[in-house]
mmCIF file of C-alpha atoms in Angstrom:
data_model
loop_
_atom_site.group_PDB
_atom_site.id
_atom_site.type_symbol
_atom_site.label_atom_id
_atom_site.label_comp_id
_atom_site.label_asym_id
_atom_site.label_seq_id
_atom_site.Cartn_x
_atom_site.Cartn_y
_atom_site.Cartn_z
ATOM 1 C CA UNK A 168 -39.974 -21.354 44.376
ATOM 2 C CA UNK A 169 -38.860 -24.429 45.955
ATOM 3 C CA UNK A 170 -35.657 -26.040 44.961
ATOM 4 C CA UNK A 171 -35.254 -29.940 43.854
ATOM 5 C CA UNK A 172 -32.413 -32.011 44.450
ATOM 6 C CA UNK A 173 -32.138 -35.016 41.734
ATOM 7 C CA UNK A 174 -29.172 -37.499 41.257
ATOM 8 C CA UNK A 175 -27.284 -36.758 37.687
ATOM 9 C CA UNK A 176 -27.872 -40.044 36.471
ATOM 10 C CA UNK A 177 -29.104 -43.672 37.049
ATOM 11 C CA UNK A 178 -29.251 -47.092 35.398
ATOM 12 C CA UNK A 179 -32.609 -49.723 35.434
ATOM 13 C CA UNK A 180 -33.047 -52.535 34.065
ATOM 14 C CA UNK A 181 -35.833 -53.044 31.248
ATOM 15 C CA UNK A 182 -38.796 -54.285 32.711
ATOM 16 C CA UNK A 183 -38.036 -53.484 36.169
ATOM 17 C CA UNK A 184 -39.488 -50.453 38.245
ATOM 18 C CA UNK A 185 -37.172 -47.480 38.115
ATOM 19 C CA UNK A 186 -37.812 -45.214 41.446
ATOM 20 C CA UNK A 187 -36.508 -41.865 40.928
ATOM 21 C CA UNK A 188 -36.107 -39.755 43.815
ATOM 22 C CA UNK A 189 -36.673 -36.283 44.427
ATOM 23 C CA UNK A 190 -35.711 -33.816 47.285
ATOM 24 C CA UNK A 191 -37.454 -30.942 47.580
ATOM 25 C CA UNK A 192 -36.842 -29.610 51.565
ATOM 26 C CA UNK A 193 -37.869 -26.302 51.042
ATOM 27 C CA UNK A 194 -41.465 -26.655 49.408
ATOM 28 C CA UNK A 195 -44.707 -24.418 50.647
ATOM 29 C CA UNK A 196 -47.680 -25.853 51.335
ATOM 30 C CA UNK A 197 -49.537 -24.342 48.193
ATOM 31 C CA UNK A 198 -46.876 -25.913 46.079
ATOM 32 C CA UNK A 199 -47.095 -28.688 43.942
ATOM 33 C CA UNK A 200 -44.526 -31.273 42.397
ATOM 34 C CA UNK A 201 -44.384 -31.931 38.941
ATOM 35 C CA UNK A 202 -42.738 -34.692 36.849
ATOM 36 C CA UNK A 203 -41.517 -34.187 32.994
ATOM 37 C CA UNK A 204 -39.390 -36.077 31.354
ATOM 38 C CA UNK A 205 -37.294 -35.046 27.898
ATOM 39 C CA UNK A 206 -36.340 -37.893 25.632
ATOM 40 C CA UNK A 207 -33.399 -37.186 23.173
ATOM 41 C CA UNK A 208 -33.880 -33.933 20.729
ATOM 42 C CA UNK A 209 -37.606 -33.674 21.562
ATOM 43 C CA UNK A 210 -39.717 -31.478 23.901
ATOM 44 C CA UNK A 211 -40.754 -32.099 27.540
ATOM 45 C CA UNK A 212 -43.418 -34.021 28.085
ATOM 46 C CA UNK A 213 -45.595 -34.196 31.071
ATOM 47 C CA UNK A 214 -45.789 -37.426 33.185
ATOM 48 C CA UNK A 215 -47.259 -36.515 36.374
ATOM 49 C CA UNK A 216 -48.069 -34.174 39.584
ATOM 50 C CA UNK A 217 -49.429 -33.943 43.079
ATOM 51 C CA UNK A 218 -49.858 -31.895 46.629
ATOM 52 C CA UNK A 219 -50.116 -34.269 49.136
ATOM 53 C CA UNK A 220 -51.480 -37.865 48.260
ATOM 54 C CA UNK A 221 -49.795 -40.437 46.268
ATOM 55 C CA UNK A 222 -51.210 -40.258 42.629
ATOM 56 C CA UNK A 223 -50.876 -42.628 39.637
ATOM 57 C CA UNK A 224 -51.410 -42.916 35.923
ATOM 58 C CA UNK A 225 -50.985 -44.573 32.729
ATOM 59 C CA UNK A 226 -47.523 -43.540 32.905
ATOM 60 C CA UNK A 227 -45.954 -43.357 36.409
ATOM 61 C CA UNK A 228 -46.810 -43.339 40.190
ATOM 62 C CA UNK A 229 -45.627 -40.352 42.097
ATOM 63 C CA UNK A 230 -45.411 -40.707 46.290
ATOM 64 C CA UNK A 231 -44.884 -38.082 47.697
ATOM 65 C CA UNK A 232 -43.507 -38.529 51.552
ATOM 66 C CA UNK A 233 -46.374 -37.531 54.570
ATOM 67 C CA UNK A 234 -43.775 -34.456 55.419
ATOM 68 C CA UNK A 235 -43.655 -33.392 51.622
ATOM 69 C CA UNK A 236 -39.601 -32.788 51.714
ATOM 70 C CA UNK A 237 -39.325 -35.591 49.333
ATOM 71 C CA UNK A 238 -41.098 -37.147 46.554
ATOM 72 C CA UNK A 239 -40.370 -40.501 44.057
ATOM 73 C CA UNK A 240 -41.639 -41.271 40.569
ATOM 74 C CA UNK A 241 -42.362 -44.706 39.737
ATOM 75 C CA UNK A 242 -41.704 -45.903 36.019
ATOM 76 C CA UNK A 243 -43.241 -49.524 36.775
ATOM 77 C CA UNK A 244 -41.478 -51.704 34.233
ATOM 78 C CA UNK A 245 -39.384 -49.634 32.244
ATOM 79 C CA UNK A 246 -38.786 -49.746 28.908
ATOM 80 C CA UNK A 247 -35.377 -48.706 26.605
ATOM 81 C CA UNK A 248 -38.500 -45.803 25.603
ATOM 82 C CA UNK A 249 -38.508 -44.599 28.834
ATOM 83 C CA UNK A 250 -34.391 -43.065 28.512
ATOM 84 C CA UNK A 251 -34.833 -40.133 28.668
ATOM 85 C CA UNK A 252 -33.744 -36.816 31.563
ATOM 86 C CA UNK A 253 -36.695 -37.019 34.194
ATOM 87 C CA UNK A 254 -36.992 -33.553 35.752
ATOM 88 C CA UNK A 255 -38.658 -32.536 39.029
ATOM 89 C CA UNK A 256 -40.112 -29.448 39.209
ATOM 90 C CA UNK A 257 -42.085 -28.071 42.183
ATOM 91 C CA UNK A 258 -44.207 -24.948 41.198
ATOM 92 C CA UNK A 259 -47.881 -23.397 42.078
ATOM 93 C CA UNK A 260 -50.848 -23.312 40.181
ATOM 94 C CA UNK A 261 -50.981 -19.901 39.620
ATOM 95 C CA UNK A 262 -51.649 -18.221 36.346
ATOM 96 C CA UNK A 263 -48.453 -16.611 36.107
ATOM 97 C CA UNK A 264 -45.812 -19.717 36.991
ATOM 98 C CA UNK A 265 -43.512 -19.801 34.735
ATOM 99 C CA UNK A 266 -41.854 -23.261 34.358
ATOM 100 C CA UNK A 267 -37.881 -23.532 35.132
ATOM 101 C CA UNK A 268 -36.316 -26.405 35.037
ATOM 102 C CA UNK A 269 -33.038 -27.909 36.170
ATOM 103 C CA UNK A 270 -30.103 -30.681 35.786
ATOM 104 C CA UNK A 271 -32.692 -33.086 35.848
ATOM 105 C CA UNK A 272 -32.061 -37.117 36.412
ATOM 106 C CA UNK A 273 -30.388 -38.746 32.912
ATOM 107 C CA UNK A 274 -31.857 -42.293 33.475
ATOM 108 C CA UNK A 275 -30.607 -45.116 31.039
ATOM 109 C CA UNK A 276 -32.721 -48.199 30.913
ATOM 110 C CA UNK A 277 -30.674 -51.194 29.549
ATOM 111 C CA UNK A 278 -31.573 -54.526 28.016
ATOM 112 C CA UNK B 193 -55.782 -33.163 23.617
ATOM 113 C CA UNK B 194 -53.532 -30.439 23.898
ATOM 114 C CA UNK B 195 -51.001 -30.540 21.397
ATOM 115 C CA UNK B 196 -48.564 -28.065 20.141
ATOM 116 C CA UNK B 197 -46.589 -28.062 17.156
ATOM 117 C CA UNK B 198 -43.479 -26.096 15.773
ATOM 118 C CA UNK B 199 -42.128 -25.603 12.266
ATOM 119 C CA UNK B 200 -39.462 -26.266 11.280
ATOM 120 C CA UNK B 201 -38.607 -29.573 13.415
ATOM 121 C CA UNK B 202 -35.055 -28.124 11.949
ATOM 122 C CA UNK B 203 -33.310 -25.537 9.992
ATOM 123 C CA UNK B 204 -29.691 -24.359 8.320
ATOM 124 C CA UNK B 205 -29.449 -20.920 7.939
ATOM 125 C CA UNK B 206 -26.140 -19.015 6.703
ATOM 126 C CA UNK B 207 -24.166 -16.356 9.538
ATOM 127 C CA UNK B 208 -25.996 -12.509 9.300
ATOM 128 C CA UNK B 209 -29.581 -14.134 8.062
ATOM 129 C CA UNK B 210 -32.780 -14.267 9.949
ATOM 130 C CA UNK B 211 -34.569 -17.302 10.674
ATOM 131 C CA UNK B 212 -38.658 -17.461 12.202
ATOM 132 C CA UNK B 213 -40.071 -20.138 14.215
ATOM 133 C CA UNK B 214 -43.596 -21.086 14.415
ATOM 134 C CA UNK B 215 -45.358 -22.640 17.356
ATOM 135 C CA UNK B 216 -48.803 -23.707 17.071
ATOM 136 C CA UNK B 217 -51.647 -24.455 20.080
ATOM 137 C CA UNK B 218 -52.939 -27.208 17.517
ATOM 138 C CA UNK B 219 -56.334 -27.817 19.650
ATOM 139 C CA UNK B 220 -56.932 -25.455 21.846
ATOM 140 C CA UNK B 221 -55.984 -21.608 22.645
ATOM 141 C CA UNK B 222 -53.413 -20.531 24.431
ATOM 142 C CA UNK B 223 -53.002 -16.920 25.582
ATOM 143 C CA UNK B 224 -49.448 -17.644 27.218
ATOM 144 C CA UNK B 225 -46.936 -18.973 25.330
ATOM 145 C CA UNK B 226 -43.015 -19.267 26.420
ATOM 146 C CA UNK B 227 -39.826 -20.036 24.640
ATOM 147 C CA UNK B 228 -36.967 -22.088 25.833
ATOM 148 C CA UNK B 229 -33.577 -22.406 24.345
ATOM 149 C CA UNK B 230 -31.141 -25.759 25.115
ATOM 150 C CA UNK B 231 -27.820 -25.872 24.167
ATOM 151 C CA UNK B 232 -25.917 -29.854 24.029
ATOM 152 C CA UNK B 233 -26.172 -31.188 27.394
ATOM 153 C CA UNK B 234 -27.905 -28.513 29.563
ATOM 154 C CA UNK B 235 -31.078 -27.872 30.740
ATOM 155 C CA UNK B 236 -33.961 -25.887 29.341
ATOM 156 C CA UNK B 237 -33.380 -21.963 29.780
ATOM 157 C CA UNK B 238 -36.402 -19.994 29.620
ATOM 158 C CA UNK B 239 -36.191 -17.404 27.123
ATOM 159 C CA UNK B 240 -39.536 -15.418 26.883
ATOM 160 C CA UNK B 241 -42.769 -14.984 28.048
ATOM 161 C CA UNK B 242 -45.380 -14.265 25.035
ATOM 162 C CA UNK B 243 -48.544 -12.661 25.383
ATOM 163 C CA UNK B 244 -51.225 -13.216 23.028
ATOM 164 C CA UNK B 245 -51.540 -9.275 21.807
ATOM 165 C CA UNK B 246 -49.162 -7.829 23.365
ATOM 166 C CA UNK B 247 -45.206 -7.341 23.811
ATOM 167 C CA UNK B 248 -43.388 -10.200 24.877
ATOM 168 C CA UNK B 249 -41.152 -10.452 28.175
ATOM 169 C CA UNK B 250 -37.886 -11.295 27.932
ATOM 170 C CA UNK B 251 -35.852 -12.847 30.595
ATOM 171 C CA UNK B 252 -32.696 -11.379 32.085
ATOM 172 C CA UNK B 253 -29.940 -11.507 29.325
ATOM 173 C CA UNK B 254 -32.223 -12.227 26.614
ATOM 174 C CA UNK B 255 -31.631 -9.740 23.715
ATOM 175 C CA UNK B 256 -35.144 -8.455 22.896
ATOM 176 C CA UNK B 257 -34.101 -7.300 19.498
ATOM 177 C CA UNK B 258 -32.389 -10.016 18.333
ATOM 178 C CA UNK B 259 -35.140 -12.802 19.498
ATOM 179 C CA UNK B 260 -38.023 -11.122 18.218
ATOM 180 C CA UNK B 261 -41.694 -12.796 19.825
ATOM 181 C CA UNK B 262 -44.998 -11.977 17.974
ATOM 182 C CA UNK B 263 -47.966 -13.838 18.997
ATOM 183 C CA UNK B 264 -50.717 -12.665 17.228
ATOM 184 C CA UNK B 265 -53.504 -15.619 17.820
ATOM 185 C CA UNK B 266 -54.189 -17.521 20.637
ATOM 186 C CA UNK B 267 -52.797 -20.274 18.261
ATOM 187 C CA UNK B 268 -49.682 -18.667 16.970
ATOM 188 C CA UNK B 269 -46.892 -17.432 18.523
ATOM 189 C CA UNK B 270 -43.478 -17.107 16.474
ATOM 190 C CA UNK B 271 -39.695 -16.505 17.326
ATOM 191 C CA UNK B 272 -37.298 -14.689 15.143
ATOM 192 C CA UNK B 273 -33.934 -15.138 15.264
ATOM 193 C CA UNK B 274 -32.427 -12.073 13.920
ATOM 194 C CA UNK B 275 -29.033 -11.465 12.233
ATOM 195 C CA UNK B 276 -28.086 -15.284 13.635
ATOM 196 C CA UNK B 277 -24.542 -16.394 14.223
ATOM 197 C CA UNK B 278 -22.960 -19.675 15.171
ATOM 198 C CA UNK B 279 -23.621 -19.298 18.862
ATOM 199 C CA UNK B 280 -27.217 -18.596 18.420
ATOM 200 C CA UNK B 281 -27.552 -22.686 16.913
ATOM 201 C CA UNK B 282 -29.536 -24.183 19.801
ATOM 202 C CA UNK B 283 -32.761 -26.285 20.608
ATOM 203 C CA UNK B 284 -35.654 -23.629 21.112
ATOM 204 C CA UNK B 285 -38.526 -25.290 22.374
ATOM 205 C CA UNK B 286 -41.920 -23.709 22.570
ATOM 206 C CA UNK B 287 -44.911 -24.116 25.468
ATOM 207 C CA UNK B 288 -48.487 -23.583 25.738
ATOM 208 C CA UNK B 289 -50.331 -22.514 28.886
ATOM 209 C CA UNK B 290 -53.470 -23.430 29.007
ATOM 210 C CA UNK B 291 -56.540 -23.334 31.681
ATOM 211 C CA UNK B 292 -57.662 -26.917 33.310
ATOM 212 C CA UNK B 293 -60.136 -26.313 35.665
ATOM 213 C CA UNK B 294 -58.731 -24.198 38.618
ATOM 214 C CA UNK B 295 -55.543 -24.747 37.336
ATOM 215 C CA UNK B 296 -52.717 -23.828 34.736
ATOM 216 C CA UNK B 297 -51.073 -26.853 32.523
ATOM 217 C CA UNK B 298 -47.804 -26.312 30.178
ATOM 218 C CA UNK B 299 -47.842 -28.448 27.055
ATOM 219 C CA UNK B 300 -44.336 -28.295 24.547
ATOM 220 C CA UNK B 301 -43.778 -28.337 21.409
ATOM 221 C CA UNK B 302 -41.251 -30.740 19.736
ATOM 222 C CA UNK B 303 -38.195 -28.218 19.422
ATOM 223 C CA UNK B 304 -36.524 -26.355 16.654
ATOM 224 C CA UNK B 305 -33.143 -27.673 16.073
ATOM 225 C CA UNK B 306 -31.431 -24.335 14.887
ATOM 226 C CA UNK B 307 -27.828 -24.355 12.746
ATOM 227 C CA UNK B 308 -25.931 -21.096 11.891
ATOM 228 C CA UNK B 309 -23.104 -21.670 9.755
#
């Protein structure tokens, strides 16, 4: 599997966009990247994925650069919810991935 | 959709006693499920891969006999601690795979938050 480089922390401010970058040099063409995010004592939760194209939800955008070596979440106006460690995880579909995850980003959002 | 619960959200147990964990695929089925353990300030660690019906795989370093996996339903799998001691108090977080489509999704559950005195 490919590896992901993420920065150990970073501030935002609340209600501003917080851009979270990923690395990910190494990734296959079949591979995907995947965004979850773990807020304090609780499990991960999913935010978002894609292959190739920029996608977007209810929660985040995730663009994903035209070489696929790097990829950034988009938390569009962040709120003091949104703390939490953001990890990006590259992985396949298939039906036996297992999910690993790293260090993760620790992003604060502040009043 | 997709939801997956554990019980208990936490638990005390005494040093030497054993101590089961429930994780639940709440609305749908999940023939894969997989247990993590976190310790303070660290990442998830996957622990075990469990099989609905049959034995579970354990990841390098994982003591099969001590973290006993059963996952008898495709909406119950459960993790026994066995014979816990202090460093066995952890986070264990359960996941659910489950089919969308042409593709696999992982859903968690909310954690276990584990104290051996």
């Amino acid at each position: 599997d490919a590896k992901t480089t993420q920065p150990t922390s970073m501030d935002c401010a609340e209600g501003r966009a917080a851009n979270l970058p990923c690395n990910h040099s190494t990734i296959s063409g079949n591979e995907y990247v995947y965004w979850y995010r773990q807020i304090h004592s609780q499990g991960p939760q999913y935010i978002i994925h894609g292959l190739k194209n920029n996608e977007t939800n209810e929660m985040a955008s995730l663009i994903i650069t035209e070489d696929r070596k790097s990829s950034t979440l988009i938390l569009p106006h962040a709120t003091l919810r949104d703390t939490a460690v953001y990890y990006c995880i590259v992985r396949l579909l298939s039906n036996d991935y297992k999910l690993s995850f790293g260090a993760g980003t620790t992003v604060t959002v502040r009043a | 959709g997709a939801v997956v619960s554990q019980h208990p959200s936490w638990v005390i147990c005494k040093s030497g006693t054993s101590v089961k964990i429930e994780c639940r695929s709440l609305d749908f089925q999940a023939t894969t499920m997989f247990w993590y353990r976190q310790f303070p300030k660290q990442s998830l660690m996957l622990m075990a891969t469990s099989n609905e019906g049959s034995k579970a795989t354990y990841e390098q370093g994982v003591e099969k006999d001590k973290f006993l996996i059963n996952h008898a339903s495709l909406t119950l799998s459960t993790l026994t601690v066995t014979s816990a001691h202090p460093e066995d108090s952890s986070f264990y977080i359960c996941s659910a795979r489950v089919q969308r489509g042409r593709t696999y999704e992982q859903y968690f559950g909310p954690g276990t938050r584990l104290t051996v005195t």
